[in-house]
Amino acid sequence: MNNTPEKRFIKVLIVEDEPTSRKLVDNMLKAASENTYATKDVGTLKEAREMMSSDKVPYDVVLLDLNLPDSTGLDTLTAMDKEFSWAPIVVITGAYEEELGLEAVSKGAQDYLIKGKYDIGMLTKTILYAIDRKKLQTRLLQSEKMAGIGTMAASIAHELRTPLGVIELAVDNLTHYLKPEDEKVKVLISNILKKIRETEKTINDILSYSRLSKPVFTKADINDVVKCALNDVRGLFLDYDIKITEEYENVPNIKIDEVQMAGVFQNIIKNAYESMDRIGHLEIKTSFSEGDGSIYVRISDTGCGVAKQNIEKMDKPFFTTKAKGIGLGLALSSRIIKENHKGDFEIVSDVDKGTTFIIKLPL
């Protein structure tokens, strides 16, 4: 088995007004062998902002000289961090500005380098540490937000469920007083009940995401779980003309929470159906990789697809491109896969071509 770490593709924006310094960093990254670095360089804060905003594929890290023609000192960092808070920033300081570098870290930079005092090894390590540290910070912030949402959700659920129950009871009473044979009345009551169900689902989605239940593991055949999920969802879209292709490899049984994973597959398949305008092709494949000892489930559709800038947001809470829903279905699925089953969840998509959801579950 090859234990060599897989190369990472890292996109770097170099913000440096001195051509010599810029070229030095660029050459170092090109000479690095353990990963592949794609670099772009600019000489002003204005150009950096334009580059960060215009590129469809986001930069993994920014190497930022604080003293530029149109901005100096920590104001440069503040401006970049305020507008692009998601980006890891490594500050590059002058030979006698170590204190400035330390202050920059306290203001939001992930790390700093001193000009003339770093080599290829230090540069690449600093970049990797900055990227990983930013990801960790983001996850921690997300956890804190979710903890807050959990407390808020319990309160919201109580406050909303009570009046919903009263409304539902009132509708039930109305059916006894109004003429049941009146078609308009039937439609109105049906619409009210439908909206009550939608609101109840929203409440339940928030609670499910913010208070993820502990998994109850049992040995299961993943193929059976996927097939059952498909059958459950297919019944909701009987008027759709969807061609379904299923390829189930003979995979080992795996310890999973069947209820949770069935919900994951149902949600992804439902998303696939909804993305296709009543006609399309749904493809489901399972496989086992001896290399990493994992089972893979791939669910592909020929739907509308998702823009590149939105793919990374698809499994984040409260992000949605749909007219209905609050964007928690895929977010909950991602948490169940990653947190409860220590797996991985990848989304590959092209606009107007379709989307593939890849679920990886280690044995």
XYZ file of C-alpha atoms in Angstrom:
363
model
C 0.000 0.000 0.000
C 1.302 3.462 -0.892
C 1.415 5.608 2.270
C 2.696 8.721 0.501
C 0.394 11.661 1.368
C -1.696 12.863 -1.550
C -0.568 16.178 -3.021
C -2.743 19.164 -2.214
C -3.582 21.808 -4.790
C -3.216 25.175 -3.072
C -4.205 28.474 -4.637
C -2.118 31.394 -3.326
C -2.571 35.135 -3.798
C 0.666 37.090 -3.280
C 0.042 40.744 -2.401
C 3.433 42.445 -2.633
C 4.456 45.676 -4.371
C 8.183 44.863 -4.662
C 8.718 42.807 -7.876
C 11.871 41.139 -6.486
C 10.176 39.952 -3.288
C 7.140 38.845 -5.257
C 9.256 36.824 -7.670
C 11.195 35.230 -4.806
C 8.010 33.905 -3.152
C 6.622 32.743 -6.478
C 9.828 30.826 -7.322
C 9.937 29.195 -3.886
C 6.395 27.887 -4.231
C 7.036 26.615 -7.748
C 10.087 24.744 -6.456
C 8.133 23.112 -3.602
C 7.589 19.439 -4.326
C 5.269 18.124 -1.594
C 2.241 20.092 -2.884
C 1.178 21.983 -6.000
C 0.929 25.754 -5.613
C -0.934 27.921 -8.115
C 0.056 31.541 -7.560
C -1.171 34.928 -8.678
C 0.402 38.196 -7.625
C -0.726 41.800 -7.341
C 0.950 44.970 -6.081
C -1.836 46.980 -4.432
C -4.698 46.499 -1.984
C -7.159 47.567 -4.680
C -5.891 44.863 -7.046
C -6.015 42.285 -4.246
C -9.650 43.085 -3.531
C -10.543 42.865 -7.212
C -8.734 39.545 -7.602
C -10.359 38.030 -4.510
C -13.820 39.151 -5.659
C -13.543 38.179 -9.308
C -11.993 34.707 -9.156
C -14.632 31.962 -9.235
C -12.356 29.510 -7.409
C -11.453 31.048 -4.018
C -7.870 31.406 -2.874
C -6.718 29.019 -0.162
C -4.371 31.559 1.406
C -3.228 35.178 1.016
C 0.408 36.247 1.516
C 0.029 39.903 2.430
C 2.672 42.629 2.586
C 1.319 45.247 4.974
C 2.995 48.226 3.333
C 1.485 48.794 -0.097
C 1.199 51.899 -2.287
C -2.471 52.371 -1.362
C -2.440 51.086 2.228
C 0.029 50.752 5.080
C 0.457 48.890 8.339
C -2.346 47.050 10.084
C -4.948 48.987 8.088
C -4.042 46.724 5.161
C -4.783 43.599 7.188
C -7.983 45.070 8.623
C -9.288 45.932 5.170
C -8.600 42.451 3.781
C -9.857 40.573 6.827
C -13.051 42.619 7.011
C -13.965 41.968 3.376
C -12.625 38.401 3.073
C -12.874 37.006 6.592
C -13.021 33.425 5.244
C -9.490 33.646 3.814
C -6.381 32.633 5.817
C -3.905 35.537 5.745
C -0.153 35.265 6.316
C 1.419 38.672 6.834
C 4.867 39.422 5.394
C 6.770 42.052 7.370
C 10.050 43.912 6.963
C 13.300 42.708 8.483
C 12.843 44.801 11.642
C 9.075 44.538 12.047
C 8.628 41.360 14.083
C 6.481 43.180 16.648
C 4.199 44.294 13.825
C 3.889 40.672 12.732
C 2.920 39.572 16.235
C 0.352 42.359 16.450
C -1.046 41.321 13.063
C -1.614 37.797 14.390
C -3.521 39.238 17.338
C -5.652 41.205 14.847
C -6.690 38.217 12.747
C -3.728 37.078 10.644
C -2.963 33.350 10.887
C 0.804 33.842 10.961
C 3.618 36.118 9.812
C 6.911 35.824 7.924
C 9.856 38.189 8.054
C 11.397 39.136 4.710
C 14.777 37.556 4.168
C 14.389 35.179 7.118
C 12.483 32.265 5.651
C 13.212 29.483 3.188
C 11.002 27.151 1.111
C 10.396 24.823 4.038
C 9.317 27.584 6.412
C 7.172 29.241 3.728
C 5.246 26.085 2.811
C 4.806 24.989 6.422
C 3.496 28.427 7.367
C 1.000 28.315 4.478
C -0.257 24.838 5.424
C -0.519 25.702 9.121
C -2.398 28.914 8.268
C -4.932 27.042 6.113
C -5.484 24.297 8.701
C -5.670 26.778 11.588
C -8.280 28.866 9.761
C -10.359 25.744 9.101
C -10.182 24.834 12.786
C -11.197 28.345 13.830
C -14.135 28.220 11.421
C -15.275 24.870 12.829
C -15.019 26.151 16.392
C -17.025 29.252 15.544
C -19.589 27.066 13.817
C -19.829 24.866 16.907
C -20.375 27.914 19.101
C -23.059 29.200 16.739
C -24.783 25.824 16.721
C -24.709 25.675 20.503
C -26.460 29.041 20.537
C -28.932 27.865 17.903
C -29.667 24.782 20.002
C -30.713 26.890 22.968
C -32.682 29.252 20.760
C -34.303 26.385 18.835
C -35.744 24.808 21.969
C -37.334 28.126 22.877
C -38.627 28.697 19.340
C -40.058 25.169 19.172
C -42.011 25.715 22.381
C -43.221 29.168 21.354
C -44.280 28.096 17.854
C -45.662 24.640 18.503
C -48.241 25.873 20.999
C -49.950 28.374 18.649
C -49.657 25.864 15.784
C -51.584 23.350 17.862
C -54.240 25.967 18.600
C -54.512 26.836 14.886
C -54.828 23.169 13.933
C -57.546 22.640 16.525
C -59.373 25.745 15.308
C -59.259 24.470 11.716
C -60.636 21.131 12.871
C -63.512 22.939 14.614
C -64.161 25.049 11.527
C -64.762 21.952 9.440
C -67.736 21.171 11.673
C -69.282 24.636 11.343
C -68.634 25.313 7.663
C -70.236 23.488 4.781
C -67.982 20.508 4.034
C -69.438 20.172 0.532
C -68.258 23.693 -0.397
C -65.210 23.100 -2.631
C -63.697 26.536 -1.841
C -63.834 25.812 1.882
C -62.148 22.441 1.353
C -59.302 24.073 -0.594
C -58.801 26.801 2.013
C -58.707 24.322 4.903
C -56.373 22.044 2.963
C -53.975 24.963 2.337
C -53.988 25.959 6.013
C -53.199 22.392 7.109
C -50.440 22.171 4.493
C -48.771 25.320 5.834
C -49.026 23.990 9.386
C -47.192 20.814 8.303
C -44.500 22.871 6.537
C -43.955 24.999 9.632
C -43.770 21.901 11.847
C -41.139 20.445 9.499
C -39.081 23.655 9.716
C -39.157 23.481 13.514
C -38.171 19.812 13.485
C -35.320 20.481 11.027
C -33.862 23.168 13.273
C -34.110 20.919 16.326
C -32.609 17.939 14.489
C -29.636 19.968 13.261
C -28.899 21.784 16.511
C -29.362 18.692 18.701
C -27.883 15.881 16.650
C -28.833 12.639 18.380
C -26.222 10.015 19.193
C -26.082 7.176 16.676
C -27.319 3.692 17.529
C -25.020 1.412 15.561
C -26.062 -1.913 14.071
C -24.525 -4.075 11.342
C -26.292 -3.357 8.062
C -26.103 -3.889 4.331
C -25.707 -0.390 2.893
C -27.265 -1.550 -0.383
C -30.513 -2.429 1.401
C -30.566 0.924 3.194
C -30.092 2.823 -0.081
C -32.743 0.753 -1.898
C -35.317 1.375 0.846
C -34.548 5.106 0.814
C -34.978 5.213 -2.963
C -38.326 3.416 -2.777
C -39.563 5.781 -0.067
C -38.676 8.872 -2.095
C -39.764 7.495 -5.462
C -43.316 7.276 -4.161
C -43.384 11.053 -3.701
C -42.579 11.723 -7.355
C -44.781 9.305 -9.271
C -45.626 11.966 -11.875
C -41.920 12.507 -12.691
C -40.387 10.866 -15.764
C -37.045 9.910 -14.191
C -34.859 7.115 -15.533
C -33.176 5.341 -12.615
C -29.943 3.366 -12.943
C -28.810 1.312 -9.944
C -25.420 -0.398 -9.606
C -24.875 -2.123 -6.267
C -21.491 -3.701 -5.687
C -21.173 -6.613 -3.257
C -19.937 -4.582 -0.272
C -19.208 -5.703 3.306
C -21.754 -5.087 6.046
C -21.021 -1.921 7.982
C -21.851 -0.527 11.426
C -24.180 2.427 10.940
C -27.217 4.059 12.469
C -29.731 2.761 9.905
C -32.376 5.342 10.717
C -29.982 8.265 10.400
C -28.330 7.017 7.204
C -31.702 6.190 5.645
C -32.647 9.811 6.309
C -29.415 10.973 4.667
C -30.047 8.953 1.497
C -33.705 10.004 1.381
C -32.730 13.662 1.659
C -30.064 13.448 -1.066
C -32.307 11.480 -3.448
C -35.165 13.935 -2.810
C -32.797 16.814 -3.625
C -31.833 15.032 -6.826
C -35.462 14.596 -7.873
C -36.301 18.223 -7.108
C -33.330 19.497 -9.121
C -34.642 17.774 -12.263
C -37.564 19.490 -13.944
C -39.798 16.382 -13.922
C -37.560 14.596 -16.403
C -34.001 13.326 -16.102
C -31.674 10.532 -15.069
C -30.890 9.432 -11.523
C -27.888 7.149 -11.041
C -27.005 5.353 -7.804
C -23.810 3.355 -7.303
C -22.229 1.667 -4.307
C -18.675 0.359 -4.133
C -16.006 -0.773 -1.698
C -12.403 0.441 -1.727
C -9.878 -1.945 -0.211
C -7.314 0.844 -0.394
C -8.904 2.959 2.341
C -11.332 0.349 3.689
C -14.380 2.483 2.939
C -17.768 2.052 1.314
C -18.736 4.697 -1.246
C -22.256 5.678 -2.255
C -22.570 7.927 -5.311
C -25.887 9.559 -6.163
C -25.931 11.519 -9.436
C -28.637 13.505 -11.195
C -28.994 15.408 -14.477
C -30.627 18.386 -12.807
C -29.939 22.107 -12.890
C -26.586 21.812 -11.118
C -24.990 24.316 -8.765
C -22.637 27.221 -9.460
C -19.040 26.627 -8.354
C -19.105 29.437 -5.810
C -22.084 27.792 -4.093
C -20.892 24.169 -3.955
C -18.956 24.604 -0.695
C -21.987 26.268 0.891
C -24.459 23.500 0.022
C -23.892 21.487 3.197
C -23.812 24.580 5.418
C -26.811 25.423 7.606
C -29.375 27.912 6.306
C -27.959 28.004 2.774
C -30.430 27.134 0.038
C -31.079 27.956 -3.608
C -34.641 26.645 -3.423
C -37.777 28.736 -3.195
C -38.943 26.588 -0.261
C -37.068 25.337 2.797
C -34.461 26.886 5.061
C -31.412 24.928 3.942
C -30.916 22.378 6.713
C -31.437 19.058 4.908
C -27.968 18.693 3.398
C -26.383 20.364 6.432
C -27.926 17.738 8.704
C -26.898 14.950 6.299
C -23.323 16.247 6.321
C -23.203 16.248 10.128
C -24.609 12.710 10.354
C -21.988 11.441 7.876
C -18.999 13.346 9.247
C -19.663 13.541 12.983
C -21.693 10.420 13.741
C -20.120 8.073 11.183
C -16.620 9.608 10.796
C -17.139 9.613 7.045
C -16.848 12.198 4.318
C -19.344 14.025 2.120
C -18.389 15.532 -1.230
C -20.506 17.430 -3.748
C -19.473 17.745 -7.405
C -21.675 19.847 -9.666
C -21.879 21.622 -13.024
C -24.552 24.165 -13.890
C -27.135 22.732 -16.326
C -25.409 19.324 -16.269
C -26.150 17.896 -12.844
C -24.786 17.044 -9.417
C -23.070 14.051 -7.850
C -23.169 13.437 -4.093
C -20.373 11.176 -2.839
C -20.757 9.595 0.610
C -17.735 7.838 2.092
C -18.246 5.556 5.107
C -15.242 3.842 6.723
C -15.714 0.281 7.966
